[in-house]
Every structure is written in structure tokens, then in C-alpha cells.
PDB file of C-alpha atoms in Angstrom:
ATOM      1  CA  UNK Y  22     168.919  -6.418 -46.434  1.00  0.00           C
ATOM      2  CA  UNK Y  23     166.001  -7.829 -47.833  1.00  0.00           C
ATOM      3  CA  UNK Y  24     164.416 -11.143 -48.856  1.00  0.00           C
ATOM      4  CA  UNK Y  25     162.080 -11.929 -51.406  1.00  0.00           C
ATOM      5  CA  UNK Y  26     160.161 -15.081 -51.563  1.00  0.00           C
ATOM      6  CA  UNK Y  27     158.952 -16.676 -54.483  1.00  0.00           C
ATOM      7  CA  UNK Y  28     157.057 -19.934 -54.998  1.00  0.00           C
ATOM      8  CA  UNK Y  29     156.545 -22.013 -56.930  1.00  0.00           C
ATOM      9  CA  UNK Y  30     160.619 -22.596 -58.031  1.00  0.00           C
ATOM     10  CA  UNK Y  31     159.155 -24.531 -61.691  1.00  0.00           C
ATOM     11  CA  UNK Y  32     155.589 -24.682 -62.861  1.00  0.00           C
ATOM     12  CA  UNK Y  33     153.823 -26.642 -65.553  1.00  0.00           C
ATOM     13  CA  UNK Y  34     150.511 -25.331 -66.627  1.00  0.00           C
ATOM     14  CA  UNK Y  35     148.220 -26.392 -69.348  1.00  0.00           C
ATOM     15  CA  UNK Y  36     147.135 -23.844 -71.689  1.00  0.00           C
ATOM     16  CA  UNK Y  37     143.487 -22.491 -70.690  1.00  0.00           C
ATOM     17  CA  UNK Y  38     144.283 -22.983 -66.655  1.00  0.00           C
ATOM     18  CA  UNK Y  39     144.590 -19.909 -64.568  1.00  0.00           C
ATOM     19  CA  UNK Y  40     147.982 -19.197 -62.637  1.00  0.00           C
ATOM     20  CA  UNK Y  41     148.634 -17.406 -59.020  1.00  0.00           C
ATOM     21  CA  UNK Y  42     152.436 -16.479 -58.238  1.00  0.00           C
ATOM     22  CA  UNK Y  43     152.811 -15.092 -54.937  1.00  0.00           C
ATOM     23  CA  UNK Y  44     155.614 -13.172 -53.746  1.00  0.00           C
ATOM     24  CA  UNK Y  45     156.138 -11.767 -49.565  1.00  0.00           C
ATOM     25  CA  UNK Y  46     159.191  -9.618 -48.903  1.00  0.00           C
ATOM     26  CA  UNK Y  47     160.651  -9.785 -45.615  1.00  0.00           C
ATOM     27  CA  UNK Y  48     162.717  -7.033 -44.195  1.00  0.00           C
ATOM     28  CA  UNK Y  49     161.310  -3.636 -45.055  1.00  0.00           C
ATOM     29  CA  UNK Y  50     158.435  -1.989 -45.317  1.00  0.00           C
ATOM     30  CA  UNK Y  51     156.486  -0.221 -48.349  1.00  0.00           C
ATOM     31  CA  UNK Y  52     158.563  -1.048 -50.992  1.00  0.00           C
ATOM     32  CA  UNK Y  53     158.033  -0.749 -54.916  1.00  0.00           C
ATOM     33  CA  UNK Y  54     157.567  -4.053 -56.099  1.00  0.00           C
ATOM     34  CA  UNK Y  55     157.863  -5.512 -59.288  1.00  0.00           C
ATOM     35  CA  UNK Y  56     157.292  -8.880 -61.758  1.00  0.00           C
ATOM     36  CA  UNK Y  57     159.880  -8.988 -64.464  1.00  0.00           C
ATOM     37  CA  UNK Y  58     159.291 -11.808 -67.418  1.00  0.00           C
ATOM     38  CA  UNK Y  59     162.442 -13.205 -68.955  1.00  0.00           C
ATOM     39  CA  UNK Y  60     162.320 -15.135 -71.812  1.00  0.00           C
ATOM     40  CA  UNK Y  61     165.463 -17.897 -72.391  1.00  0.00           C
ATOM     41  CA  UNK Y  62     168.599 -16.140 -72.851  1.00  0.00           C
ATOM     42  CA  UNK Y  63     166.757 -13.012 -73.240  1.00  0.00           C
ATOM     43  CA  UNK Y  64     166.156  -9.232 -71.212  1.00  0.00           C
ATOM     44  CA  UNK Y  65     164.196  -8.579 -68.076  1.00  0.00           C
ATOM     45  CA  UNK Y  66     160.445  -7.515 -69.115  1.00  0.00           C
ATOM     46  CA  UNK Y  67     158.783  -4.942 -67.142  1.00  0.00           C
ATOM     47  CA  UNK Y  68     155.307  -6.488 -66.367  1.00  0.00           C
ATOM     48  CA  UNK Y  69     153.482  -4.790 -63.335  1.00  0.00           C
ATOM     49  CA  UNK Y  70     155.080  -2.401 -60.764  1.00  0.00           C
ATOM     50  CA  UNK Y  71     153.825  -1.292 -57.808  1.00  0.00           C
ATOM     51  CA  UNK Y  72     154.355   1.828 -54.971  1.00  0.00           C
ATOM     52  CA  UNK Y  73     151.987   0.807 -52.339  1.00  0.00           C
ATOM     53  CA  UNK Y  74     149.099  -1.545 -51.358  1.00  0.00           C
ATOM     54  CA  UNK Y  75     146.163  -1.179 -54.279  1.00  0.00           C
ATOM     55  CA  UNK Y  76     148.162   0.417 -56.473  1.00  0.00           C
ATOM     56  CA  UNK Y  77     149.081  -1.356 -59.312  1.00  0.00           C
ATOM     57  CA  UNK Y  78     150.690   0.057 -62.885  1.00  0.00           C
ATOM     58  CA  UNK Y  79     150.891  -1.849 -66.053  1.00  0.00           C
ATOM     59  CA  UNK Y  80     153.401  -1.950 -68.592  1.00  0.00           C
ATOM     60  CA  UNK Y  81     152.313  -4.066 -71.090  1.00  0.00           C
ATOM     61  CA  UNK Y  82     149.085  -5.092 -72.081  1.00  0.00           C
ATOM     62  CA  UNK Y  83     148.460  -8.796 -71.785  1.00  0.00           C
ATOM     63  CA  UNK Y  84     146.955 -11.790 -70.535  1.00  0.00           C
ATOM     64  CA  UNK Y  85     148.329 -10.835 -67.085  1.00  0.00           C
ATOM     65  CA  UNK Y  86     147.319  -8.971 -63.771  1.00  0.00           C
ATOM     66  CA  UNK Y  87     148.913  -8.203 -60.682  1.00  0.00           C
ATOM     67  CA  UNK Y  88     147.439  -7.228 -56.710  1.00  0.00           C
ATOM     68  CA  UNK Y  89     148.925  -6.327 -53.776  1.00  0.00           C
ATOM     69  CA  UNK Y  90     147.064  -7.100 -51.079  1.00  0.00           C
ATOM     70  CA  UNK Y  91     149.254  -6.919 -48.402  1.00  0.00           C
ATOM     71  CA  UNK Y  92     152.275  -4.268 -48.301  1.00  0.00           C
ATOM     72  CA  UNK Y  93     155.001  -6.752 -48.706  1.00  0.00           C
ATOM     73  CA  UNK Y  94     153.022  -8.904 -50.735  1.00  0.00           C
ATOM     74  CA  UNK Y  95     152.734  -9.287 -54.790  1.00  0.00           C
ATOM     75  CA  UNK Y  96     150.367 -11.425 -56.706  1.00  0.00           C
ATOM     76  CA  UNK Y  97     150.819 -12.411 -60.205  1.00  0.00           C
ATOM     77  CA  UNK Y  98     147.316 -13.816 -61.704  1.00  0.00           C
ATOM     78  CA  UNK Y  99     145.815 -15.289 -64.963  1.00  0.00           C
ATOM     79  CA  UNK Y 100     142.562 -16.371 -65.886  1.00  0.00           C
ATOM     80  CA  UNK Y 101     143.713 -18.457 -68.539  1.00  0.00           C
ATOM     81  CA  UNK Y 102     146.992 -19.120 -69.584  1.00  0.00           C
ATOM     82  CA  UNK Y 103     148.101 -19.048 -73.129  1.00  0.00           C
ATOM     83  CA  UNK Y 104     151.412 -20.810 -74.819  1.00  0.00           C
ATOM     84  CA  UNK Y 105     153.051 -17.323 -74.749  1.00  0.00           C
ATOM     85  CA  UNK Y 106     153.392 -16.790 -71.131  1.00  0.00           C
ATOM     86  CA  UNK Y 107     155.609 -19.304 -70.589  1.00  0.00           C
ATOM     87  CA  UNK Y 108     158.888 -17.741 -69.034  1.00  0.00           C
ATOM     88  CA  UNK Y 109     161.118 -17.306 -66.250  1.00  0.00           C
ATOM     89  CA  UNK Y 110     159.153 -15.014 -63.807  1.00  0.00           C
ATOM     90  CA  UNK Y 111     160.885 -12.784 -61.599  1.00  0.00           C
ATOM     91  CA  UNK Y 112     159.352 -10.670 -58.412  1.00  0.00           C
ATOM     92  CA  UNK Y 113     161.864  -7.621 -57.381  1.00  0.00           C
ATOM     93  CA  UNK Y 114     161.655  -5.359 -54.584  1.00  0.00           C
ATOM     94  CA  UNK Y 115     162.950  -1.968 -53.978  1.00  0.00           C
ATOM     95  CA  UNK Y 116     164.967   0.282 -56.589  1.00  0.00           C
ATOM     96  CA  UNK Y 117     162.604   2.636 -57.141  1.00  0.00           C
ATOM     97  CA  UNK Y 118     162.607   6.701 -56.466  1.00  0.00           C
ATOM     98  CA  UNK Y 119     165.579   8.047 -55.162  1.00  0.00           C
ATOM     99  CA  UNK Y 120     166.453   6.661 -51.963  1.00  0.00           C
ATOM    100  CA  UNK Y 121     166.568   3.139 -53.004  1.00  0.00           C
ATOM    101  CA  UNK Y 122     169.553   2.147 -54.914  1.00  0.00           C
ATOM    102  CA  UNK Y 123     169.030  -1.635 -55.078  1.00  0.00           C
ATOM    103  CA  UNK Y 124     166.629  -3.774 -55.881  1.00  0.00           C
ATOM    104  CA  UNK Y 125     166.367  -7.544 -54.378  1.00  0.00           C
ATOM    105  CA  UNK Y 126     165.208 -10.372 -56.385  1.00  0.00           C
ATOM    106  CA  UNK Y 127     163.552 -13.663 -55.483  1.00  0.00           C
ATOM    107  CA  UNK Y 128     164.767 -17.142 -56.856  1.00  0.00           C
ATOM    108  CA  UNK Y 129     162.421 -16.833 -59.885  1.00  0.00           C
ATOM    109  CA  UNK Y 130     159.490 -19.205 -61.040  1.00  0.00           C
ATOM    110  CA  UNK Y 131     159.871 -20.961 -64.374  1.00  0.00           C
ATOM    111  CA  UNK Y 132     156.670 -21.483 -66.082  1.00  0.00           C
ATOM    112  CA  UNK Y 133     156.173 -23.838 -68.846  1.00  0.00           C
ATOM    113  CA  UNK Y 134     152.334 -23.574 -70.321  1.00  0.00           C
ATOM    114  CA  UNK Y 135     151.966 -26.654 -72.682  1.00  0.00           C
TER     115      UNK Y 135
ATOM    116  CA  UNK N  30     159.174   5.082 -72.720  1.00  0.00           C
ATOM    117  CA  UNK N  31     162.491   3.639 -71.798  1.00  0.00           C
ATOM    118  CA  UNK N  32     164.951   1.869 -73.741  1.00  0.00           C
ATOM    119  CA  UNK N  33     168.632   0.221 -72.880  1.00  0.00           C
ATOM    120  CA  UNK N  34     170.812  -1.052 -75.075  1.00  0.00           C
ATOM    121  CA  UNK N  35     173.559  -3.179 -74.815  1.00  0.00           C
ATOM    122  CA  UNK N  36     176.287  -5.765 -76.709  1.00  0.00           C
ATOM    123  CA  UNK N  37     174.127  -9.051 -76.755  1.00  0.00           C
ATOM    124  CA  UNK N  38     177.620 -10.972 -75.886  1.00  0.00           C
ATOM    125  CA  UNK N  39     181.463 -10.106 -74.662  1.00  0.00           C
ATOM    126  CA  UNK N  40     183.820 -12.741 -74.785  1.00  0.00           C
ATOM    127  CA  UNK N  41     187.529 -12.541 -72.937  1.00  0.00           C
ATOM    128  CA  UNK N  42     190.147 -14.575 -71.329  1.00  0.00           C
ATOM    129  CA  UNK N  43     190.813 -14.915 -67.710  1.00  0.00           C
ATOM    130  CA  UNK N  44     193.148 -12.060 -66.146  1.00  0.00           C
ATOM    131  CA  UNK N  45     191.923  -9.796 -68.449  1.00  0.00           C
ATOM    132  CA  UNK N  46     190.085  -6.418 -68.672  1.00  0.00           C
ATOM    133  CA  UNK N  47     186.477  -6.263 -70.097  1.00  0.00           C
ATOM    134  CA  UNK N  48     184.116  -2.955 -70.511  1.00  0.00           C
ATOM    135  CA  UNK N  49     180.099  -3.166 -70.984  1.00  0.00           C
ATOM    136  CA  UNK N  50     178.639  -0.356 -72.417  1.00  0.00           C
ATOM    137  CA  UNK N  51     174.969   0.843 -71.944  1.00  0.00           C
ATOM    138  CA  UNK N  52     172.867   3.406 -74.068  1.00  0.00           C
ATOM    139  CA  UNK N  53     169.944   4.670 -72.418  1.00  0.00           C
ATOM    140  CA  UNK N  54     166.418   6.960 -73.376  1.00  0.00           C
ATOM    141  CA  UNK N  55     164.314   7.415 -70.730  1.00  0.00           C
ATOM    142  CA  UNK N  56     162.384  10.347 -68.967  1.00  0.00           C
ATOM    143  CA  UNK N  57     162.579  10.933 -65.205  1.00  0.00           C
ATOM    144  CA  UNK N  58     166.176   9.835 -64.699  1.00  0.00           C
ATOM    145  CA  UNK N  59     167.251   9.022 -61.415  1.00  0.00           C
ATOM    146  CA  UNK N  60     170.308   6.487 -62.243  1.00  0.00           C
ATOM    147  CA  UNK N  61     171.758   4.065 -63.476  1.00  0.00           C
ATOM    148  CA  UNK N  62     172.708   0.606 -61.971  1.00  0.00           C
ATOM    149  CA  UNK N  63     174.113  -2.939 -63.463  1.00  0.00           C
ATOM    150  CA  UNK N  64     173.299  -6.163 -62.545  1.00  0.00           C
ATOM    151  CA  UNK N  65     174.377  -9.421 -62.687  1.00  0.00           C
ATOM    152  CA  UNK N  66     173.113 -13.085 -63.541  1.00  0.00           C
ATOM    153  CA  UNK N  67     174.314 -16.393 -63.718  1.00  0.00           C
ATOM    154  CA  UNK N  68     172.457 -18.839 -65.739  1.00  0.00           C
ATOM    155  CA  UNK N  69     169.077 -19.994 -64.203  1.00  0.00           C
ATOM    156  CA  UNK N  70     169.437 -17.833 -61.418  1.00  0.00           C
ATOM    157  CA  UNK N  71     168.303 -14.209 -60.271  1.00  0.00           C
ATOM    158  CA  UNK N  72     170.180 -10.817 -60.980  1.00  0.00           C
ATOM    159  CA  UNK N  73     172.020  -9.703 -57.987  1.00  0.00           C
ATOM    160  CA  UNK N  74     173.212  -5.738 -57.841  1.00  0.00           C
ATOM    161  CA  UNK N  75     176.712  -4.822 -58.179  1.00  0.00           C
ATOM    162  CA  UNK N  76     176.732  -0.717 -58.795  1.00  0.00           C
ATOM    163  CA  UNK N  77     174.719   2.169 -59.107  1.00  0.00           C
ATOM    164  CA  UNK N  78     175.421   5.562 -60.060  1.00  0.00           C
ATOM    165  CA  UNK N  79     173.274   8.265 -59.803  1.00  0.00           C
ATOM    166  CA  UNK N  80     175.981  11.118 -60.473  1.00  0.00           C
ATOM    167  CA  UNK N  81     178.503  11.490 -63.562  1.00  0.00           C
ATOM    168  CA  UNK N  82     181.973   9.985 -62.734  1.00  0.00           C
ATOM    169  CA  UNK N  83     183.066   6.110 -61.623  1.00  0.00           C
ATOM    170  CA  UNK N  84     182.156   4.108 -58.959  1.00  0.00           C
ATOM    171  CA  UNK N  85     184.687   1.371 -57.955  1.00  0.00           C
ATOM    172  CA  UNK N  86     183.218  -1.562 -55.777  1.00  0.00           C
ATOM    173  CA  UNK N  87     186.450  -4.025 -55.829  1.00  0.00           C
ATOM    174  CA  UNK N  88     187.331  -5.789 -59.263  1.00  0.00           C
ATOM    175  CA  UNK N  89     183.986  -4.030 -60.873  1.00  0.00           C
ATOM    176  CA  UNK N  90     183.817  -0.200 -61.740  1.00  0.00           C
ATOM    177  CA  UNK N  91     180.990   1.907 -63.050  1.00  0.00           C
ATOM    178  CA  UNK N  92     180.903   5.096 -64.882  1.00  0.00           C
ATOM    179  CA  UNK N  93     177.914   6.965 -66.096  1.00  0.00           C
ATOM    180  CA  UNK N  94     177.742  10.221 -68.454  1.00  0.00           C
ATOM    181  CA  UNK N  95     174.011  11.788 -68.019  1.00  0.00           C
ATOM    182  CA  UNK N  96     175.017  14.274 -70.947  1.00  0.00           C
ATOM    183  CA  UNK N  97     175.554  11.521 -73.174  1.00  0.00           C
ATOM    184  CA  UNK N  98     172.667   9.096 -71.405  1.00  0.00           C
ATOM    185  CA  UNK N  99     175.722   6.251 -71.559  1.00  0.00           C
ATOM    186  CA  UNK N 100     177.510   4.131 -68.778  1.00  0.00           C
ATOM    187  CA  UNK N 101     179.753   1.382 -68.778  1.00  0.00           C
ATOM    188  CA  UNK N 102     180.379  -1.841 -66.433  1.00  0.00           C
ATOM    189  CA  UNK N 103     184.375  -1.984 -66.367  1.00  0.00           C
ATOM    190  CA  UNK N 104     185.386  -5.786 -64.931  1.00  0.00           C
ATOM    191  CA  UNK N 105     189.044  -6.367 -63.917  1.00  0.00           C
ATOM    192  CA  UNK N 106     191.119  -9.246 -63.753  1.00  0.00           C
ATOM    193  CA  UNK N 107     188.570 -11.677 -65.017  1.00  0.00           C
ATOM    194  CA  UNK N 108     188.038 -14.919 -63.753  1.00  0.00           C
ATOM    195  CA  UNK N 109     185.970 -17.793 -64.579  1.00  0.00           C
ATOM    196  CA  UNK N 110     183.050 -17.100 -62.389  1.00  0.00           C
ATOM    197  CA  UNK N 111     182.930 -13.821 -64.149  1.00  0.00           C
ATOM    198  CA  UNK N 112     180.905 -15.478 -67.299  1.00  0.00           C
ATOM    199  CA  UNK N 113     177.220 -14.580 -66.495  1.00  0.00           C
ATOM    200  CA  UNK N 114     174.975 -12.027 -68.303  1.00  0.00           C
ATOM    201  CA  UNK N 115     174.772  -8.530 -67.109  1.00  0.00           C
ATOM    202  CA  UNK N 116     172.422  -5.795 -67.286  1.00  0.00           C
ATOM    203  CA  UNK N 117     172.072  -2.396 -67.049  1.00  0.00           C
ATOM    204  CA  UNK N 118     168.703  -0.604 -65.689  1.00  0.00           C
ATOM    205  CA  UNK N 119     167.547   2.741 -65.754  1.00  0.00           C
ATOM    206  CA  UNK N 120     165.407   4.265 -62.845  1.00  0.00           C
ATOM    207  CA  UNK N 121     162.808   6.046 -63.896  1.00  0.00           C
ATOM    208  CA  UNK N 122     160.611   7.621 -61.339  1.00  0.00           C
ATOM    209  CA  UNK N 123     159.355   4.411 -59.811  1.00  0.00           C
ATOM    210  CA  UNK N 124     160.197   2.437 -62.356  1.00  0.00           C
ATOM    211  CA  UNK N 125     163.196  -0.066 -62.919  1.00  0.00           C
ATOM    212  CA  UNK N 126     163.613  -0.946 -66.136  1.00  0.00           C
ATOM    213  CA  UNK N 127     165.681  -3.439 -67.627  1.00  0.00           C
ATOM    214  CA  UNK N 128     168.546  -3.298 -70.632  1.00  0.00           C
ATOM    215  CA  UNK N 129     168.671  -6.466 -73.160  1.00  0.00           C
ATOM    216  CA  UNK N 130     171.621  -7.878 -71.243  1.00  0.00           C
ATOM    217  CA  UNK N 131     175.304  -8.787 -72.386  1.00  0.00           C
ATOM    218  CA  UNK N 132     176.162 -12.312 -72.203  1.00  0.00           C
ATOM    219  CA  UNK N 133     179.883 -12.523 -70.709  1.00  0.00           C
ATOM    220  CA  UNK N 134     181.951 -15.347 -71.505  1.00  0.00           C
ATOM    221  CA  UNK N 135     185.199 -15.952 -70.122  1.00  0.00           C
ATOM    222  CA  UNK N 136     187.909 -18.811 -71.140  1.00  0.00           C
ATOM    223  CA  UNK N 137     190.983 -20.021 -70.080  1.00  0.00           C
TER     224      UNK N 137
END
């Protein structure tokens, strides 16, 4: 199976500073990757998703981007943070098309922006 | 677009039967899978179906109609380590998208 690795675990970020989540997988090769948002006792938000190295695809318009440099690895970027992006950030790999039933999930980053 | 929706929260007692429905709109369907989560940490998969019918996987069981874009998570003989949130999500082409989650609680 896989494993996705996720750092930082918590994060506290003033409001105006830029942010960097990084995300490897370990255990397969060109996966769909994804970064989910949660807010507290909330759904998983679809943020970025992505098929293959380059290729990124947006789902909702914000003050967030995402690369993938590498094939197994995910980048989750700001310029400047705002109050609104604090959350529990999730990176995900695999589920996508129809050969991949499940998806793995790192240990999450929480981000407070104060 | 997709969309998923689900109860927002389930309560039941220990021993007991428990079934989480799903609604789903979505284009490109490829199937449907729950997941679960236990309070500050990450969802871990427990079913997928990509066909009509039910899939059992121990004390969990899922069904899916594709005519009726609806599934359920069926939980058996509950037990205290059963209280977590669950969600349902949709694949859609490459995407996986996420329902709003059902907050399971279970007592004594």
C-alpha cells in the first residue's frame, strides 16, 4: 500500500506570510494527487487535484496554488495568507479513474493563520 | 459539478445496527466509496462500490443504486470505537470528491 507524507503536523502563520505544504508519496508511481481543506467538524474540500507531473486542476478559486514537481510529490503554496485559510489540510493519493479504488491520506497539517 | 449529501449526525447504542445514507449528483460516475475518520485524524477507506448491489467487508456493508444515484454505509454490531465521522465520495473521472460527512456517535 501506500504512504503519504505530510509535514508540517500543526502550523501557525501570521496573516500576510506565505505558506509551502509539501507532500511525497512513497509506494507507487503516477498517482492522482490531491489537497482536501477541512474546516472543524466540517466536509472534505476539494482544493487542487492532480494526474501527472505539471498538471495541475483547480477547484475553487482562492488564495491558493498547487505544483507538482516531482511525480510523487505535491506542493501546496501561498503568497500571502489570509484569516480564512486556516484549516485542517489534507494531501490524498490515488482514487482516481477506474482502476484505483482507494485513496491514501497523510496525517494532515493544521493551520492556524492569526 | 458534484454534490453528496449526507445526515450531519447518527447517534446509536453499542450492539446495535446503524445505516448512513448518501445522495449523490455528479457527471462521469465511476463509484462510490465511504470513508472513515476519527477526530483529529485522517479518513481511512473502508468500501467501494462501483456496481449496483452490497459489498460486505466484515461488520461494515455497502450498497449503491446508480439508478437512484444513492448508497448507504450499513455498520453492525456497534461498538464504541465505531463513533467517528464518515463520508461518502463520488469518483468522478479523476476526481474524488467529498460528501459533508455524518458524525457517528455511539453510547453505552
Amino acid at each position: 500500500s501506500q504512504t503519504i507524507h505530510q509535514w508540517p503536523a500543526t502550523l501557525v502563520q501570521p496573516v500576510g506570510s506565505p505558506l509551502s505544504l509539501e507532500c511525497t508519496v512513497e509506494g507507487t508511481s503516477n498517482p492522482n494527487l490531491y489537497w482536501y481543506r477541512q474546516a472543524a467538524g466540517r466536509g472534505l474540500q476539494l482544493l487542487f487535484y492532480s494526474v501527472g507531473i505539471g498538471q495541475i486542476s483547480s477547484e475553487v478559486p482562492q488564495n491558493l496554488s498547487a505544483s507538482r514537481p516531482q511525480d510523487r510529490q505535491f506542493i501546496l503554496s501561498s503568497k500571502k495568507l489570509l484569516l480564512s485559510d486556516s484549516g485542517f489540510y489534507l494531501c490524498a493519493s490515488g482514487g482516481g479513474g477506474h482502476m484505483n479504488t482507494e485513496a491514501f491520506f497523510g496525517q494532515g497539517t493544521r493551520l492556524t493563520v492569526v | 459539478g458534484q454534490s453528496l449529501e449526507q445526515p450531519s449526525e447518527v447517534t446509536a447504542v453499542e450492539g446495535a445496527i446503524v445505516q448512513i445514507n448518501c445522495t449523490y449528483q455528479t457527471s462521469g460516475f465511476y463509484g462510490l466509496s465511504w470513508y472513515q475518520q476519527h477526530d483529529g485524524g485522517a479518513p481511512t477507506f473502508l468500501s467501494y462500490n462501483a456496481l449496483d448491489g452490497l459489498e460486505e467487508t466484515g461488520r461494515f456493508s455497502s450498497f449503491l443504486s446508480r439508478s437512484d444515484s444513492y448508497g448507504y454505509l450499513l455498520l453492525q454490531e456497534l461498538q464504541m470505537k465505531d463513533s467517528a465521522s464518515y463520508f461518502c465520495a463520488v469518483k468522478s473521472f479523476q476526481k474524488l470528491v467529498f460528501g459533508t460527512g455524518t458524525r457517528l456517535l455511539v453510547s453505552p
